[in-house]
Amino acid sequence: MAIRSRNNGSSSTSARHRNARRSILKTTVMGLTILAATLALAGCGDVTTPTPRPTRTPRPTPTPVVSPTPTPTLAPTPTPSSGISAVGSMVEAHLGQTATLLQDGRVLITGGTDALGRALNTADVYDPKTGAFTATGPMNEARSNHSAALLPDGRVLIAGGAGTTAELYYPATGKFIEVGSMTAARYSATATTLSDGRVLVAGGTTGTKPLATAELFNPATGNFLATGSMTVGRSVHTATLLANGTVLIAGGGSGTVQLATAETYNPTTGKFKATVGKMHSVRAGAAAIRLSDGRVLIVGGLKTTFTTGKTGKTTTTYLATAEIYNPANGKFSSTGGMTAGREYAALALLKNGTVVVAGGLSKGFAPLGTVELFNSAGGGFKAAGNMSTKRAFCTATTLQDGHVLIVGGWADNKALASAELYNP
């Protein structure tokens, strides 16, 4: 179904109120469907929202037949100087893909969409030794707004973005094998690998309905089981594993409402509990990462406000602000602001404790090409150069050698296959 603004011909306050709420819904629900909706409104054509698939009967994880790992096409090993340099391109352009650092140092890129919002079942692997991407897989399902989580045994769980389905990636064979189905279809959910190896899949949406439910994937059985529900339905939120084994869930959108609330999940009890403090701002599409000292940095995101009355209007703000969650007291504190407001920024933690912030969306739905660094000791951001290409909905992954791989995304109404390296 195409996503469009509607006008019933009324100039009343309630009509403006409804239109404002619809604007908020377009920016907070369904993750990358935000991009699809915006492109449709900009005259790029109708975009169809994925239809959840029927629930499948859960089944144990099958043992794959081992076959030789595909031999990559060799490319010169990149030796970037300090700063940002281009590397090889992916086999196919991806925006809003997932990126997972494998145990052997390679990076798995899965799914996402093309610039028209069509979900992809393709996957690539980046090898830092060669600087090249090679095709792997493909996945059993085309997936967008999905999640990925590395398991302790080196496999990768790919879940959601295609109804209730899930599958596992085997790095040794380059194959994806289907596993048991989730208890609910989920788009724009989060997946967090717990200390005991299970994976917490929380929130997201089914259609436009935000979900408060959560479930656990057990690698030993290949099945999902329901666990406690969050205090509120959330989509495009953040989820971060804390040092004590609990998971911080923060912000996001719940229907027409953007959230400043946060909660933690306790794997021992299977329950969620609201944090002592709230964030200093509502944040949908923010980015979060655990710092070296155990605190959590949360940056950017979108804040939409509307007023009623004869002058009622909707105001959308791409946030440059950032804050830090302290697990010791359960509270949030403001920290230095970024040099630019960003939604869906890509974050990566360097070995020295500094955080790389790359790309994202800014005012006017414009992709950003800038990179900046957060100093956890000083609490401030500083500019760190420009990428060769502006990128929204990209990913950033810290490699074993300390470089950061920035991949794919969207700019100039097209998905990107290119990638680059940030050298600290």
Short mmCIF file of C-alpha atoms in Angstrom, two decimals:
data_model
loop_
_atom_site.label_atom_id
_atom_site.label_comp_id
_atom_site.label_asym_id
_atom_site.label_seq_id
_atom_site.Cartn_x
_atom_site.Cartn_y
_atom_site.Cartn_z
CA MET A 1 0.00 0.00 0.00
CA ALA A 2 1.45 3.38 -0.93
CA ILE A 3 2.23 5.72 1.94
CA ARG A 4 0.82 9.18 1.26
CA SER A 5 -0.50 12.17 3.15
CA ARG A 6 -4.27 12.44 3.12
CA ASN A 7 -6.55 15.48 3.35
CA ASN A 8 -10.27 15.12 3.95
CA GLY A 9 -10.93 18.72 2.93
CA SER A 10 -11.34 20.00 6.49
CA SER A 11 -9.39 23.02 7.73
CA SER A 12 -10.24 22.33 11.35
CA THR A 13 -7.73 21.97 14.18
CA SER A 14 -8.41 18.23 14.46
CA ALA A 15 -7.53 17.73 10.80
CA ARG A 16 -4.23 19.52 11.24
CA HIS A 17 -3.62 17.51 14.37
CA ARG A 18 -4.21 14.27 12.48
CA ASN A 19 -1.91 15.36 9.65
CA ALA A 20 0.80 16.25 12.15
CA ARG A 21 0.49 12.88 13.83
CA ARG A 22 0.75 11.14 10.48
CA SER A 23 3.97 13.08 9.81
CA ILE A 24 5.38 11.82 13.08
CA LEU A 25 4.37 8.26 12.24
CA LYS A 26 6.25 8.44 8.94
CA THR A 27 9.44 9.41 10.75
CA THR A 28 9.30 7.02 13.68
CA VAL A 29 7.77 3.73 12.53
CA MET A 30 9.17 0.96 10.36
CA GLY A 31 12.82 2.01 10.30
CA LEU A 32 13.84 2.14 6.66
CA THR A 33 10.22 2.52 5.59
CA ILE A 34 10.93 6.11 6.61
CA LEU A 35 13.11 6.34 3.53
CA ALA A 36 10.50 4.69 1.34
CA ALA A 37 7.76 7.02 2.52
CA THR A 38 9.89 10.10 1.99
CA LEU A 39 10.92 9.05 -1.48
CA ALA A 40 7.30 8.41 -2.38
CA LEU A 41 6.28 11.87 -1.16
CA ALA A 42 9.17 13.39 -3.09
CA GLY A 43 7.75 12.04 -6.33
CA CYS A 44 9.86 8.90 -6.66
CA GLY A 45 6.86 6.62 -6.97
CA ASP A 46 4.83 4.38 -4.73
CA VAL A 47 6.63 2.04 -2.36
CA THR A 48 5.06 -1.14 -1.05
CA THR A 49 5.42 -2.05 2.61
CA PRO A 50 6.47 -5.71 3.10
CA THR A 51 3.63 -8.03 4.06
CA PRO A 52 4.39 -10.28 7.06
CA ARG A 53 4.65 -13.92 6.08
CA PRO A 54 2.70 -16.74 7.79
CA THR A 55 4.20 -18.20 10.92
CA ARG A 56 6.25 -21.32 10.32
CA THR A 57 6.55 -24.31 12.63
CA PRO A 58 9.76 -23.97 14.70
CA ARG A 59 12.35 -26.60 13.96
CA PRO A 60 15.81 -27.51 15.23
CA THR A 61 18.87 -26.02 13.58
CA PRO A 62 19.92 -28.36 10.76
CA THR A 63 23.55 -29.23 10.25
CA PRO A 64 24.72 -27.80 6.92
CA VAL A 65 26.77 -29.72 4.41
CA VAL A 66 30.25 -28.27 4.42
CA SER A 67 31.41 -26.94 1.08
CA PRO A 68 34.51 -24.92 0.19
CA THR A 69 34.41 -21.23 1.04
CA PRO A 70 34.14 -19.19 -2.18
CA THR A 71 37.53 -17.85 -3.28
CA PRO A 72 37.46 -14.04 -3.29
CA THR A 73 38.61 -11.94 -6.21
CA LEU A 74 41.87 -10.49 -5.01
CA ALA A 75 42.38 -6.75 -4.84
CA PRO A 76 45.37 -4.78 -3.58
CA THR A 77 45.47 -4.67 0.21
CA PRO A 78 44.53 -1.11 1.19
CA THR A 79 47.14 0.82 3.14
CA PRO A 80 45.32 4.03 4.03
CA SER A 81 47.10 6.90 5.66
CA SER A 82 45.55 8.56 8.66
CA GLY A 83 42.07 9.62 7.59
CA ILE A 84 39.51 8.18 5.19
CA SER A 85 40.17 6.25 1.98
CA ALA A 86 38.04 4.31 -0.50
CA VAL A 87 38.21 0.49 -0.70
CA GLY A 88 36.56 -2.08 -2.94
CA SER A 89 32.83 -1.97 -3.65
CA MET A 90 30.19 -4.53 -2.74
CA VAL A 91 28.85 -6.87 -5.40
CA GLU A 92 25.45 -5.15 -5.11
CA ALA A 93 24.38 -1.82 -3.67
CA HIS A 94 22.74 -1.98 -0.22
CA LEU A 95 21.12 0.63 2.01
CA GLY A 96 20.04 -0.09 5.57
CA GLN A 97 21.91 -3.39 5.53
CA THR A 98 23.36 -5.15 8.58
CA ALA A 99 27.12 -5.52 9.09
CA THR A 100 28.57 -8.15 11.45
CA LEU A 101 32.24 -8.65 12.33
CA LEU A 102 32.96 -12.37 12.02
CA GLN A 103 35.37 -14.20 14.32
CA ASP A 104 37.92 -14.59 11.51
CA GLY A 105 38.07 -10.81 11.00
CA ARG A 106 35.89 -10.61 7.90
CA VAL A 107 32.64 -8.60 7.80
CA LEU A 108 29.26 -10.04 6.72
CA ILE A 109 26.89 -7.60 4.97
CA THR A 110 23.26 -8.74 4.59
CA GLY A 111 20.08 -7.56 2.94
CA GLY A 112 18.57 -4.12 3.25
CA THR A 113 16.92 -2.45 0.29
CA ASP A 114 17.70 -0.85 -3.02
CA ALA A 115 16.78 2.80 -3.61
CA LEU A 116 13.21 1.83 -4.57
CA GLY A 117 12.59 0.15 -1.22
CA ARG A 118 12.77 -3.41 -2.58
CA ALA A 119 14.14 -5.88 -0.04
CA LEU A 120 17.32 -7.79 -0.96
CA ASN A 121 18.29 -11.39 -0.24
CA THR A 122 21.90 -10.85 -1.29
CA ALA A 123 24.92 -10.81 1.03
CA ASP A 124 28.59 -9.86 0.77
CA VAL A 125 31.71 -10.60 2.80
CA TYR A 126 34.54 -8.07 3.15
CA ASP A 127 38.04 -9.46 3.68
CA PRO A 128 40.46 -6.92 5.22
CA LYS A 129 43.42 -9.00 3.98
CA THR A 130 42.48 -8.37 0.36
CA GLY A 131 40.38 -5.23 0.62
CA ALA A 132 37.74 -6.97 -1.51
CA PHE A 133 34.06 -7.86 -1.22
CA THR A 134 32.78 -11.21 -2.47
CA ALA A 135 29.24 -12.53 -2.80
CA THR A 136 28.10 -15.10 -0.25
CA GLY A 137 24.81 -16.82 0.46
CA PRO A 138 22.26 -15.78 -0.74
CA MET A 139 19.77 -15.61 2.13
CA ASN A 140 16.62 -17.70 1.96
CA GLU A 141 14.46 -14.59 2.24
CA ALA A 142 14.72 -11.01 1.00
CA ARG A 143 14.99 -8.88 4.14
CA SER A 144 14.80 -5.21 5.03
CA ASN A 145 14.50 -3.64 8.48
CA HIS A 146 15.94 -6.90 9.83
CA SER A 147 18.51 -7.57 12.57
CA ALA A 148 21.75 -9.53 12.86
CA ALA A 149 23.62 -10.92 15.89
CA LEU A 150 26.90 -12.82 16.15
CA LEU A 151 26.62 -16.06 18.15
CA PRO A 152 29.43 -17.37 20.41
CA ASP A 153 30.15 -20.24 17.99
CA GLY A 154 30.74 -17.83 15.09
CA ARG A 155 27.43 -18.22 13.29
CA VAL A 156 25.26 -15.16 12.65
CA LEU A 157 21.54 -14.97 13.40
CA ILE A 158 19.54 -13.01 10.81
CA ALA A 159 15.99 -12.35 12.01
CA GLY A 160 12.90 -10.47 10.90
CA GLY A 161 12.43 -8.13 7.99
CA ALA A 162 10.54 -10.97 6.27
CA GLY A 163 7.65 -11.83 8.56
CA THR A 164 8.51 -14.26 11.34
CA THR A 165 11.34 -16.00 9.50
CA ALA A 166 14.96 -16.29 10.67
CA GLU A 167 18.12 -17.97 9.41
CA LEU A 168 21.72 -18.65 10.42
CA TYR A 169 24.85 -17.82 8.43
CA TYR A 170 27.71 -20.34 8.53
CA PRO A 171 31.02 -18.57 7.77
CA ALA A 172 32.83 -21.85 6.96
CA THR A 173 30.46 -22.65 4.09
CA GLY A 174 29.06 -19.26 3.13
CA LYS A 175 25.55 -20.72 3.46
CA PHE A 176 22.37 -19.48 5.14
CA ILE A 177 20.21 -22.15 6.83
CA GLU A 178 16.64 -21.49 7.99
CA VAL A 179 15.83 -21.95 11.69
CA GLY A 180 12.71 -21.81 13.85
CA SER A 181 10.31 -18.91 13.37
CA MET A 182 9.88 -15.99 15.73
CA THR A 183 6.75 -15.67 17.81
CA ALA A 184 5.84 -12.45 15.96
CA ALA A 185 6.67 -10.81 12.64
CA ARG A 186 9.13 -8.00 13.35
CA TYR A 187 10.49 -5.10 11.35
CA SER A 188 12.95 -2.55 12.85
CA ALA A 189 13.46 -4.70 15.95
CA THR A 190 16.78 -5.06 17.79
CA ALA A 191 18.79 -8.25 18.32
CA THR A 192 21.33 -8.43 21.16
CA THR A 193 23.56 -11.40 21.97
CA LEU A 194 23.45 -12.02 25.72
CA SER A 195 26.32 -13.19 27.90
CA ASP A 196 24.94 -16.75 27.92
CA GLY A 197 24.84 -16.90 24.11
CA ARG A 198 21.10 -16.48 23.66
CA VAL A 199 19.82 -13.56 21.56
CA LEU A 200 17.22 -11.06 22.77
CA VAL A 201 14.97 -9.84 19.95
CA ALA A 202 12.89 -6.90 21.15
CA GLY A 203 10.18 -4.61 19.82
CA GLY A 204 9.86 -3.51 16.22
CA THR A 205 6.65 -3.30 14.26
CA THR A 206 4.15 -5.53 12.53
CA GLY A 207 2.69 -3.31 9.84
CA THR A 208 2.43 0.02 11.68
CA LYS A 209 1.78 -1.44 15.13
CA PRO A 210 4.71 -0.99 17.56
CA LEU A 211 5.46 -4.13 19.56
CA ALA A 212 6.23 -4.32 23.26
CA THR A 213 6.86 -8.05 23.08
CA ALA A 214 10.29 -9.69 23.09
CA GLU A 215 11.68 -13.18 22.55
CA LEU A 216 14.84 -15.20 23.01
CA PHE A 217 16.66 -17.26 20.39
CA ASN A 218 18.41 -20.35 21.75
CA PRO A 219 21.36 -21.39 19.52
CA ALA A 220 21.32 -24.90 21.03
CA THR A 221 17.79 -25.64 19.74
CA GLY A 222 17.39 -23.16 16.90
CA ASN A 223 14.07 -22.00 18.34
CA PHE A 224 12.57 -18.77 19.67
CA LEU A 225 10.64 -18.50 22.95
CA ALA A 226 8.67 -15.53 24.26
CA THR A 227 10.08 -13.62 27.21
CA GLY A 228 8.84 -10.65 29.23
CA SER A 229 7.40 -7.62 27.42
CA MET A 230 8.75 -4.09 27.45
CA THR A 231 6.94 -1.35 29.33
CA VAL A 232 5.90 0.21 25.99
CA GLY A 233 5.91 -0.75 22.32
CA ARG A 234 9.04 0.48 20.55
CA SER A 235 10.41 0.67 17.02
CA VAL A 236 13.66 2.22 15.70
CA HIS A 237 14.98 2.16 19.28
CA THR A 238 18.47 1.21 20.49
CA ALA A 239 19.56 -1.90 22.41
CA THR A 240 22.94 -2.19 24.12
CA LEU A 241 24.40 -5.05 26.16
CA LEU A 242 25.73 -3.73 29.48
CA ALA A 243 28.75 -5.08 31.32
CA ASN A 244 26.54 -6.65 34.00
CA GLY A 245 24.69 -8.75 31.40
CA THR A 246 21.50 -6.70 31.24
CA VAL A 247 20.35 -4.90 28.08
CA LEU A 248 19.55 -1.18 27.84
CA ILE A 249 16.60 -0.38 25.54
CA ALA A 250 16.26 3.34 24.83
CA GLY A 251 14.09 5.75 22.86
CA GLY A 252 12.42 4.95 19.56
CA GLY A 253 8.87 5.50 18.44
CA SER A 254 5.59 4.09 19.68
CA GLY A 255 2.87 4.76 17.15
CA THR A 256 2.58 8.54 16.80
CA VAL A 257 4.68 9.16 19.91
CA GLN A 258 8.46 9.47 20.10
CA LEU A 259 10.04 8.29 23.32
CA ALA A 260 12.51 9.62 25.87
CA THR A 261 12.01 6.61 28.13
CA ALA A 262 14.39 3.70 28.59
CA GLU A 263 14.34 0.30 30.27
CA THR A 264 16.61 -2.63 31.01
CA TYR A 265 16.13 -6.33 30.38
CA ASN A 266 17.35 -8.85 32.97
CA PRO A 267 18.07 -12.27 31.39
CA THR A 268 17.93 -13.96 34.79
CA THR A 269 14.36 -12.89 35.51
CA GLY A 270 13.22 -12.44 31.91
CA LYS A 271 11.71 -9.07 32.78
CA PHE A 272 12.04 -5.45 31.67
CA LYS A 273 12.23 -2.59 34.14
CA ALA A 274 12.09 1.17 33.53
CA THR A 275 15.35 3.01 34.22
CA VAL A 276 15.50 5.46 37.11
CA GLY A 277 15.94 8.40 34.75
CA LYS A 278 14.64 9.35 31.32
CA MET A 279 16.70 10.64 28.43
CA HIS A 280 16.99 14.40 28.06
CA SER A 281 15.23 14.30 24.69
CA VAL A 282 12.93 12.02 22.74
CA ARG A 283 15.01 10.14 20.16
CA ALA A 284 13.77 8.03 17.25
CA GLY A 285 16.43 6.61 14.94
CA ALA A 286 19.23 7.42 17.38
CA ALA A 287 22.45 5.39 17.59
CA ALA A 288 24.01 3.89 20.73
CA ILE A 289 27.23 2.16 21.70
CA ARG A 290 28.80 0.91 24.92
CA LEU A 291 31.92 2.82 25.91
CA SER A 292 35.09 1.23 27.26
CA ASP A 293 34.15 2.21 30.83
CA GLY A 294 30.73 0.52 30.62
CA ARG A 295 28.59 3.60 30.10
CA VAL A 296 26.44 3.95 26.97
CA LEU A 297 26.68 6.82 24.49
CA ILE A 298 23.43 7.71 22.67
CA VAL A 299 23.66 10.21 19.82
CA GLY A 300 21.35 12.07 17.49
CA GLY A 301 18.02 10.84 16.27
CA LEU A 302 14.83 12.61 15.25
CA LYS A 303 12.51 14.80 17.30
CA THR A 304 9.15 15.82 15.84
CA THR A 305 6.83 18.26 17.56
CA PHE A 306 3.46 19.66 16.54
CA THR A 307 1.24 22.43 17.80
CA THR A 308 -2.51 22.81 17.49
CA GLY A 309 -4.71 25.78 16.77
CA LYS A 310 -4.97 28.06 13.76
CA THR A 311 -1.18 28.20 13.42
CA GLY A 312 -0.67 24.51 14.05
CA LYS A 313 2.44 23.13 12.39
CA THR A 314 4.86 20.24 12.52
CA THR A 315 8.53 20.80 13.33
CA THR A 316 11.12 18.11 12.62
CA THR A 317 14.56 18.37 14.26
CA TYR A 318 17.57 16.23 13.47
CA LEU A 319 19.31 16.14 16.81
CA ALA A 320 22.98 17.05 17.27
CA THR A 321 22.72 16.42 21.01
CA ALA A 322 24.09 13.36 22.80
CA GLU A 323 23.80 11.83 26.24
CA ILE A 324 25.33 9.10 28.35
CA TYR A 325 23.62 6.39 30.38
CA ASN A 326 25.37 5.41 33.60
CA PRO A 327 24.48 1.85 34.71
CA ALA A 328 25.71 2.65 38.23
CA ASN A 329 22.78 4.98 38.95
CA GLY A 330 20.39 4.28 36.07
CA LYS A 331 20.43 7.92 34.94
CA PHE A 332 21.23 9.87 31.78
CA SER A 333 23.47 12.93 31.57
CA SER A 334 24.00 15.31 28.68
CA THR A 335 27.37 15.46 26.97
CA GLY A 336 28.89 17.59 24.23
CA GLY A 337 26.92 18.02 21.03
CA MET A 338 27.90 16.78 17.59
CA THR A 339 28.98 19.16 14.83
CA ALA A 340 25.84 18.21 12.86
CA GLY A 341 22.39 16.86 13.65
CA ARG A 342 22.12 13.20 12.57
CA GLU A 343 19.49 10.49 12.40
CA TYR A 344 20.59 6.89 11.78
CA ALA A 345 24.27 7.69 12.26
CA ALA A 346 26.75 4.79 12.14
CA LEU A 347 28.89 4.30 15.27
CA ALA A 348 32.09 2.35 15.89
CA LEU A 349 34.28 2.09 19.00
CA LEU A 350 38.04 2.43 18.54
CA LYS A 351 40.59 0.56 20.64
CA ASN A 352 41.56 3.78 22.44
CA GLY A 353 37.97 4.30 23.60
CA THR A 354 37.10 6.99 21.05
CA VAL A 355 33.82 6.66 19.13
CA VAL A 356 33.61 7.23 15.36
CA VAL A 357 30.35 8.81 14.16
CA ALA A 358 29.79 8.57 10.40
CA GLY A 359 27.08 9.65 7.97
CA GLY A 360 23.38 9.69 8.67
CA LEU A 361 20.47 11.92 7.70
CA SER A 362 20.32 15.63 8.44
CA LYS A 363 18.09 18.63 7.79
CA GLY A 364 16.14 18.39 4.56
CA PHE A 365 16.50 14.61 4.52
CA ALA A 366 20.06 15.17 3.30
CA PRO A 367 22.72 12.43 3.63
CA LEU A 368 25.88 13.48 5.47
CA GLY A 369 29.45 12.84 4.37
CA THR A 370 31.11 14.04 7.54
CA VAL A 371 32.82 11.97 10.22
CA GLU A 372 33.41 13.05 13.79
CA LEU A 373 34.98 11.62 16.91
CA PHE A 374 33.64 11.46 20.47
CA ASN A 375 36.20 11.64 23.27
CA SER A 376 34.74 9.66 26.16
CA ALA A 377 37.22 11.17 28.61
CA GLY A 378 36.49 14.78 27.67
CA GLY A 379 32.88 14.29 26.62
CA GLY A 380 33.16 16.27 23.39
CA PHE A 381 32.92 15.76 19.64
CA LYS A 382 35.28 17.02 16.96
CA ALA A 383 35.29 16.88 13.16
CA ALA A 384 37.43 14.10 11.67
CA GLY A 385 37.18 14.64 7.93
CA ASN A 386 34.84 13.82 5.09
CA MET A 387 34.01 10.55 3.42
CA SER A 388 34.37 10.36 -0.36
CA THR A 389 30.60 9.86 -0.58
CA LYS A 390 27.73 11.16 1.52
CA ARG A 391 25.92 8.24 3.19
CA ALA A 392 22.65 7.70 5.03
CA PHE A 393 21.63 4.25 6.33
CA CYS A 394 25.24 3.06 6.17
CA THR A 395 27.08 0.82 8.66
CA ALA A 396 30.39 1.23 10.51
CA THR A 397 32.39 -1.76 11.80
CA THR A 398 35.66 -1.72 13.74
CA LEU A 399 38.02 -4.26 12.19
CA GLN A 400 40.53 -6.33 14.13
CA ASP A 401 43.38 -4.10 12.89
CA GLY A 402 41.68 -1.01 14.33
CA HIS A 403 40.41 0.51 11.08
CA VAL A 404 36.69 1.24 10.67
CA LEU A 405 34.85 -0.10 7.61
CA ILE A 406 32.03 2.19 6.45
CA VAL A 407 29.74 0.47 3.95
CA GLY A 408 26.87 1.20 1.59
CA GLY A 409 23.95 3.46 2.35
CA TRP A 410 21.96 5.95 0.31
CA ALA A 411 22.62 9.25 -1.47
CA ASP A 412 21.33 11.05 -4.57
CA ASN A 413 18.26 8.78 -4.63
CA LYS A 414 20.31 5.64 -5.12
CA ALA A 415 21.69 2.82 -3.02
CA LEU A 416 25.47 2.69 -2.68
CA ALA A 417 27.80 -0.24 -3.29
CA SER A 418 30.93 1.68 -2.34
CA ALA A 419 32.83 1.48 0.94
CA GLU A 420 35.65 3.27 2.69
CA LEU A 421 38.04 2.88 5.60
CA TYR A 422 38.64 5.27 8.47
CA ASN A 423 42.19 5.04 9.79
CA PRO A 424 42.60 6.40 13.31
#
